[in-house]
Amino acid sequence: MKILVTGGAGYIGSHTIIDILESSDYEVVSIDNYSNSSPETFDRIEAITSKRVKNYNINLADYNALKREFFDVESKIDGIIHFAALKAVGESVEKPVMYYQNNLNGLINLLKCVHKYHVKNFIFSSSCTVYGNTDGEAVTEQTPTQETESPYGFTKLVGERMLADFSKTKDNFKSISMRYFNPVGAHMSGMIGELPLGRPNNLVPAVTQFASGWLDQLTVYGTDYETRDGTPIRDYIHVSDISHAHVLAFKYLVENVDSQANDVFNLGTGAGVTVLEVLDAFERSTGVKLDYTLGPRRNGDVEIVYANNEKAKTVLNWIPAHSIDDAMSSAWKWQEHLNSIKSGGRVHHEES
Ligand code: WQD
């Protein structure tokens, strides 16, 4: 079995490649144009797994290149796990056409190749952002999706629908959309993790970079929400739990003859955690004190969203194994690794 992982040099893609290599005998090949990641990721994967993964530096939005430089070259691809996409919520509001062009054309070209090269299995990286603002209860896969706050979120909503509609036209093709909640943490080795370009948008890299002196301020965006401590609630899921769900999902597609032609799964812990509780978990699990600032709300933030993850647990036999404390301690271990390799200035900011 050979799996194509797109975005293999990225945060969730690299962790998924490691999990596939460590928990299955599937062969893995990657397509990543390093627009938000770096080639060093494959050195890190090799250091952890002793296996060299081949990456093709191709822009998925270039259909001819995708055919000629990948699918005409690689022998049969049994499945695709598609992570490669632009994912900065704020940037997508400023540059919507770039997001639609990149994220949707990339998926369209892959689906055209699925048809042309008879690929049978496909897993799509989606997001809890498709639920928009919720009523405070855990969301299930049946919870209605809503008009998303950002073009980024809309590319995920449209992507899910494109995959579902395409699946209806194909016999012998099975697909899954995975709705990630908030991916956090790093591989327990501390040798690979999240490294966003520039100033981090997401909470946990902002925390670890602030704690390392890379940022001069850590702001809590809003303390007047209708939650137990006034700060927003999210479902912070360890990246290694997310990556393992993909291995289980791929096996489910390949081995389960009665699996649906197209299905959707929430990947979250099932527990909602506030921003201040994340900061407490960081201080508790690392011993590092955070002198953060309380500030105004951030535009576009929803108040509460967290998962009902029963479907993934029962259908995929998936059990999230890491706590919020594990996420904080592994994120800090990765940050300390980065701190040790930076020479004077900050490390070259590539996601890894
Ligand atoms: C979480 C909470 C912030 C930074 C987005 C996308 C989602 C996925 C993950 C890509 C919010 C607060 C943050 C900071 C803060 N994207 N915060 N200070 O917005 O829930 O989800 O990223 O895979 O699809 O929607 O994640 O980490 O940005 O924010 O107070 O410096 O932390 O206000 O309440 P978000 P986030």
PDB file of N, CA, C and O in Angstrom, residues 232-271:
ATOM      1  N   PRO A 232     -12.656  32.453  25.926  1.00  0.00           N
ATOM      2  CA  PRO A 232     -13.295  31.484  25.019  1.00  0.00           C
ATOM      3  C   PRO A 232     -12.909  30.044  25.290  1.00  0.00           C
ATOM      4  O   PRO A 232     -11.842  29.764  25.833  1.00  0.00           O
ATOM      5  N   ILE A 233     -13.809  29.160  24.914  1.00  0.00           N
ATOM      6  CA  ILE A 233     -13.607  27.724  25.116  1.00  0.00           C
ATOM      7  C   ILE A 233     -13.354  27.051  23.773  1.00  0.00           C
ATOM      8  O   ILE A 233     -14.056  27.280  22.798  1.00  0.00           O
ATOM      9  N   ARG A 234     -12.312  26.202  23.752  1.00  0.00           N
ATOM     10  CA  ARG A 234     -11.955  25.417  22.573  1.00  0.00           C
ATOM     11  C   ARG A 234     -11.672  23.982  23.001  1.00  0.00           C
ATOM     12  O   ARG A 234     -11.616  23.676  24.189  1.00  0.00           O
ATOM     13  N   ASP A 235     -11.464  23.117  22.003  1.00  0.00           N
ATOM     14  CA  ASP A 235     -11.141  21.707  22.272  1.00  0.00           C
ATOM     15  C   ASP A 235      -9.726  21.476  21.742  1.00  0.00           C
ATOM     16  O   ASP A 235      -9.514  21.299  20.547  1.00  0.00           O
ATOM     17  N   TYR A 236      -8.746  21.516  22.671  1.00  0.00           N
ATOM     18  CA  TYR A 236      -7.337  21.423  22.278  1.00  0.00           C
ATOM     19  C   TYR A 236      -6.930  19.954  22.213  1.00  0.00           C
ATOM     20  O   TYR A 236      -6.864  19.277  23.245  1.00  0.00           O
ATOM     21  N   ILE A 237      -6.665  19.485  21.003  1.00  0.00           N
ATOM     22  CA  ILE A 237      -6.393  18.062  20.756  1.00  0.00           C
ATOM     23  C   ILE A 237      -4.939  17.896  20.344  1.00  0.00           C
ATOM     24  O   ILE A 237      -4.458  18.594  19.443  1.00  0.00           O
ATOM     25  N   HIS A 238      -4.254  16.934  20.990  1.00  0.00           N
ATOM     26  CA  HIS A 238      -2.827  16.738  20.725  1.00  0.00           C
ATOM     27  C   HIS A 238      -2.610  16.283  19.279  1.00  0.00           C
ATOM     28  O   HIS A 238      -3.333  15.399  18.781  1.00  0.00           O
ATOM     29  N   VAL A 239      -1.597  16.838  18.655  1.00  0.00           N
ATOM     30  CA  VAL A 239      -1.340  16.545  17.231  1.00  0.00           C
ATOM     31  C   VAL A 239      -1.054  15.051  17.017  1.00  0.00           C
ATOM     32  O   VAL A 239      -1.390  14.481  15.975  1.00  0.00           O
ATOM     33  N   SER A 240      -0.483  14.393  18.010  1.00  0.00           N
ATOM     34  CA  SER A 240      -0.218  12.955  17.854  1.00  0.00           C
ATOM     35  C   SER A 240      -1.507  12.141  17.901  1.00  0.00           C
ATOM     36  O   SER A 240      -1.604  11.082  17.284  1.00  0.00           O
ATOM     37  N   ASP A 241      -2.513  12.643  18.629  1.00  0.00           N
ATOM     38  CA  ASP A 241      -3.823  11.971  18.594  1.00  0.00           C
ATOM     39  C   ASP A 241      -4.483  12.183  17.238  1.00  0.00           C
ATOM     40  O   ASP A 241      -5.111  11.278  16.680  1.00  0.00           O
ATOM     41  N   ILE A 242      -4.324  13.388  16.705  1.00  0.00           N
ATOM     42  CA  ILE A 242      -4.881  13.665  15.370  1.00  0.00           C
ATOM     43  C   ILE A 242      -4.201  12.790  14.329  1.00  0.00           C
ATOM     44  O   ILE A 242      -4.859  12.154  13.502  1.00  0.00           O
ATOM     45  N   SER A 243      -2.878  12.685  14.400  1.00  0.00           N
ATOM     46  CA  SER A 243      -2.168  11.895  13.373  1.00  0.00           C
ATOM     47  C   SER A 243      -2.565  10.429  13.468  1.00  0.00           C
ATOM     48  O   SER A 243      -2.785   9.768  12.448  1.00  0.00           O
ATOM     49  N   HIS A 244      -2.742   9.924  14.690  1.00  0.00           N
ATOM     50  CA  HIS A 244      -3.104   8.505  14.797  1.00  0.00           C
ATOM     51  C   HIS A 244      -4.504   8.237  14.269  1.00  0.00           C
ATOM     52  O   HIS A 244      -4.777   7.169  13.695  1.00  0.00           O
ATOM     53  N   ALA A 245      -5.370   9.218  14.394  1.00  0.00           N
ATOM     54  CA  ALA A 245      -6.734   9.065  13.851  1.00  0.00           C
ATOM     55  C   ALA A 245      -6.678   8.857  12.347  1.00  0.00           C
ATOM     56  O   ALA A 245      -7.491   8.108  11.774  1.00  0.00           O
ATOM     57  N   HIS A 246      -5.699   9.456  11.682  1.00  0.00           N
ATOM     58  CA  HIS A 246      -5.583   9.310  10.221  1.00  0.00           C
ATOM     59  C   HIS A 246      -5.134   7.906   9.840  1.00  0.00           C
ATOM     60  O   HIS A 246      -5.591   7.329   8.845  1.00  0.00           O
ATOM     61  N   VAL A 247      -4.258   7.324  10.656  1.00  0.00           N
ATOM     62  CA  VAL A 247      -3.831   5.944  10.389  1.00  0.00           C
ATOM     63  C   VAL A 247      -5.015   5.005  10.555  1.00  0.00           C
ATOM     64  O   VAL A 247      -5.289   4.157   9.694  1.00  0.00           O
ATOM     65  N   LEU A 248      -5.775   5.195  11.633  1.00  0.00           N
ATOM     66  CA  LEU A 248      -6.960   4.358  11.875  1.00  0.00           C
ATOM     67  C   LEU A 248      -7.997   4.558  10.770  1.00  0.00           C
ATOM     68  O   LEU A 248      -8.619   3.607  10.282  1.00  0.00           O
ATOM     69  N   ALA A 249      -8.152   5.805  10.330  1.00  0.00           N
ATOM     70  CA  ALA A 249      -9.160   6.097   9.291  1.00  0.00           C
ATOM     71  C   ALA A 249      -8.759   5.456   7.972  1.00  0.00           C
ATOM     72  O   ALA A 249      -9.610   4.901   7.250  1.00  0.00           O
ATOM     73  N   PHE A 250      -7.476   5.485   7.646  1.00  0.00           N
ATOM     74  CA  PHE A 250      -7.046   4.885   6.379  1.00  0.00           C
ATOM     75  C   PHE A 250      -7.258   3.369   6.407  1.00  0.00           C
ATOM     76  O   PHE A 250      -7.791   2.778   5.468  1.00  0.00           O
ATOM     77  N   LYS A 251      -6.918   2.752   7.536  1.00  0.00           N
ATOM     78  CA  LYS A 251      -7.146   1.304   7.671  1.00  0.00           C
ATOM     79  C   LYS A 251      -8.639   0.997   7.565  1.00  0.00           C
ATOM     80  O   LYS A 251      -9.055   0.039   6.911  1.00  0.00           O
ATOM     81  N   TYR A 252      -9.459   1.887   8.171  1.00  0.00           N
ATOM     82  CA  TYR A 252     -10.912   1.707   8.126  1.00  0.00           C
ATOM     83  C   TYR A 252     -11.413   1.746   6.680  1.00  0.00           C
ATOM     84  O   TYR A 252     -12.185   0.896   6.246  1.00  0.00           O
ATOM     85  N   LEU A 253     -10.898   2.698   5.892  1.00  0.00           N
ATOM     86  CA  LEU A 253     -11.316   2.810   4.482  1.00  0.00           C
ATOM     87  C   LEU A 253     -10.900   1.574   3.693  1.00  0.00           C
ATOM     88  O   LEU A 253     -11.663   1.005   2.924  1.00  0.00           O
ATOM     89  N   VAL A 254      -9.680   1.125   3.933  1.00  0.00           N
ATOM     90  CA  VAL A 254      -9.120   0.029   3.123  1.00  0.00           C
ATOM     91  C   VAL A 254      -9.712  -1.316   3.538  1.00  0.00           C
ATOM     92  O   VAL A 254     -10.021  -2.159   2.702  1.00  0.00           O
ATOM     93  N   GLU A 255      -9.913  -1.488   4.869  1.00  0.00           N
ATOM     94  CA  GLU A 255     -10.272  -2.831   5.354  1.00  0.00           C
ATOM     95  C   GLU A 255     -11.772  -3.033   5.559  1.00  0.00           C
ATOM     96  O   GLU A 255     -12.248  -4.141   5.690  1.00  0.00           O
ATOM     97  N   ASN A 256     -12.533  -1.897   5.611  1.00  0.00           N
ATOM     98  CA  ASN A 256     -13.956  -2.043   5.914  1.00  0.00           C
ATOM     99  C   ASN A 256     -14.798  -2.002   4.658  1.00  0.00           C
ATOM    100  O   ASN A 256     -15.056  -0.938   4.111  1.00  0.00           O
ATOM    101  N   VAL A 257     -15.230  -3.162   4.186  1.00  0.00           N
ATOM    102  CA  VAL A 257     -15.977  -3.153   2.927  1.00  0.00           C
ATOM    103  C   VAL A 257     -17.287  -2.378   3.061  1.00  0.00           C
ATOM    104  O   VAL A 257     -17.773  -1.797   2.102  1.00  0.00           O
ATOM    105  N   ASP A 258     -17.826  -2.297   4.305  1.00  0.00           N
ATOM    106  CA  ASP A 258     -19.119  -1.591   4.413  1.00  0.00           C
ATOM    107  C   ASP A 258     -18.938  -0.141   4.864  1.00  0.00           C
ATOM    108  O   ASP A 258     -19.878   0.493   5.312  1.00  0.00           O
ATOM    109  N   SER A 259     -17.681   0.376   4.771  1.00  0.00           N
ATOM    110  CA  SER A 259     -17.525   1.795   5.154  1.00  0.00           C
ATOM    111  C   SER A 259     -18.277   2.654   4.136  1.00  0.00           C
ATOM    112  O   SER A 259     -18.436   2.293   2.977  1.00  0.00           O
ATOM    113  N   GLN A 260     -18.716   3.822   4.591  1.00  0.00           N
ATOM    114  CA  GLN A 260     -19.485   4.733   3.738  1.00  0.00           C
ATOM    115  C   GLN A 260     -18.636   5.211   2.564  1.00  0.00           C
ATOM    116  O   GLN A 260     -17.416   5.286   2.666  1.00  0.00           O
ATOM    117  N   ALA A 261     -19.290   5.598   1.481  1.00  0.00           N
ATOM    118  CA  ALA A 261     -18.553   6.176   0.340  1.00  0.00           C
ATOM    119  C   ALA A 261     -17.910   7.501   0.739  1.00  0.00           C
ATOM    120  O   ALA A 261     -16.838   7.873   0.284  1.00  0.00           O
ATOM    121  N   ASN A 262     -18.618   8.248   1.626  1.00  0.00           N
ATOM    122  CA  ASN A 262     -18.059   9.522   2.111  1.00  0.00           C
ATOM    123  C   ASN A 262     -18.533   9.711   3.546  1.00  0.00           C
ATOM    124  O   ASN A 262     -19.719   9.550   3.836  1.00  0.00           O
ATOM    125  N   ASP A 263     -17.614  10.018   4.445  1.00  0.00           N
ATOM    126  CA  ASP A 263     -17.995  10.162   5.853  1.00  0.00           C
ATOM    127  C   ASP A 263     -17.254  11.345   6.479  1.00  0.00           C
ATOM    128  O   ASP A 263     -16.304  11.887   5.885  1.00  0.00           O
ATOM    129  N   VAL A 264     -17.711  11.750   7.658  1.00  0.00           N
ATOM    130  CA  VAL A 264     -17.158  12.917   8.350  1.00  0.00           C
ATOM    131  C   VAL A 264     -16.903  12.537   9.808  1.00  0.00           C
ATOM    132  O   VAL A 264     -17.747  11.865  10.416  1.00  0.00           O
ATOM    133  N   PHE A 265     -15.762  12.954  10.374  1.00  0.00           N
ATOM    134  CA  PHE A 265     -15.466  12.652  11.780  1.00  0.00           C
ATOM    135  C   PHE A 265     -14.929  13.892  12.498  1.00  0.00           C
ATOM    136  O   PHE A 265     -14.053  14.607  11.958  1.00  0.00           O
ATOM    137  N   ASN A 266     -15.412  14.124  13.714  1.00  0.00           N
ATOM    138  CA  ASN A 266     -14.850  15.152  14.596  1.00  0.00           C
ATOM    139  C   ASN A 266     -13.607  14.585  15.280  1.00  0.00           C
ATOM    140  O   ASN A 266     -13.660  13.469  15.819  1.00  0.00           O
ATOM    141  N   LEU A 267     -12.526  15.360  15.258  1.00  0.00           N
ATOM    142  CA  LEU A 267     -11.322  14.956  16.008  1.00  0.00           C
ATOM    143  C   LEU A 267     -11.056  15.997  17.100  1.00  0.00           C
ATOM    144  O   LEU A 267     -10.453  17.048  16.867  1.00  0.00           O
ATOM    145  N   GLY A 268     -11.569  15.684  18.273  1.00  0.00           N
ATOM    146  CA  GLY A 268     -11.378  16.542  19.446  1.00  0.00           C
ATOM    147  C   GLY A 268     -11.349  15.655  20.687  1.00  0.00           C
ATOM    148  O   GLY A 268     -11.671  14.475  20.629  1.00  0.00           O
ATOM    149  N   THR A 269     -10.968  16.249  21.825  1.00  0.00           N
ATOM    150  CA  THR A 269     -10.903  15.445  23.064  1.00  0.00           C
ATOM    151  C   THR A 269     -12.285  15.220  23.648  1.00  0.00           C
ATOM    152  O   THR A 269     -12.493  14.338  24.460  1.00  0.00           O
ATOM    153  N   GLY A 270     -13.238  16.095  23.277  1.00  0.00           N
ATOM    154  CA  GLY A 270     -14.582  16.036  23.885  1.00  0.00           C
ATOM    155  C   GLY A 270     -14.693  16.954  25.088  1.00  0.00           C
ATOM    156  O   GLY A 270     -15.763  17.109  25.676  1.00  0.00           O
ATOM    157  N   ALA A 271     -13.569  17.606  25.445  1.00  0.00           N
ATOM    158  CA  ALA A 271     -13.599  18.505  26.614  1.00  0.00           C
ATOM    159  C   ALA A 271     -13.300  19.939  26.167  1.00  0.00           C
ATOM    160  O   ALA A 271     -12.355  20.180  25.410  1.00  0.00           O
TER     161      ALA A 271
END
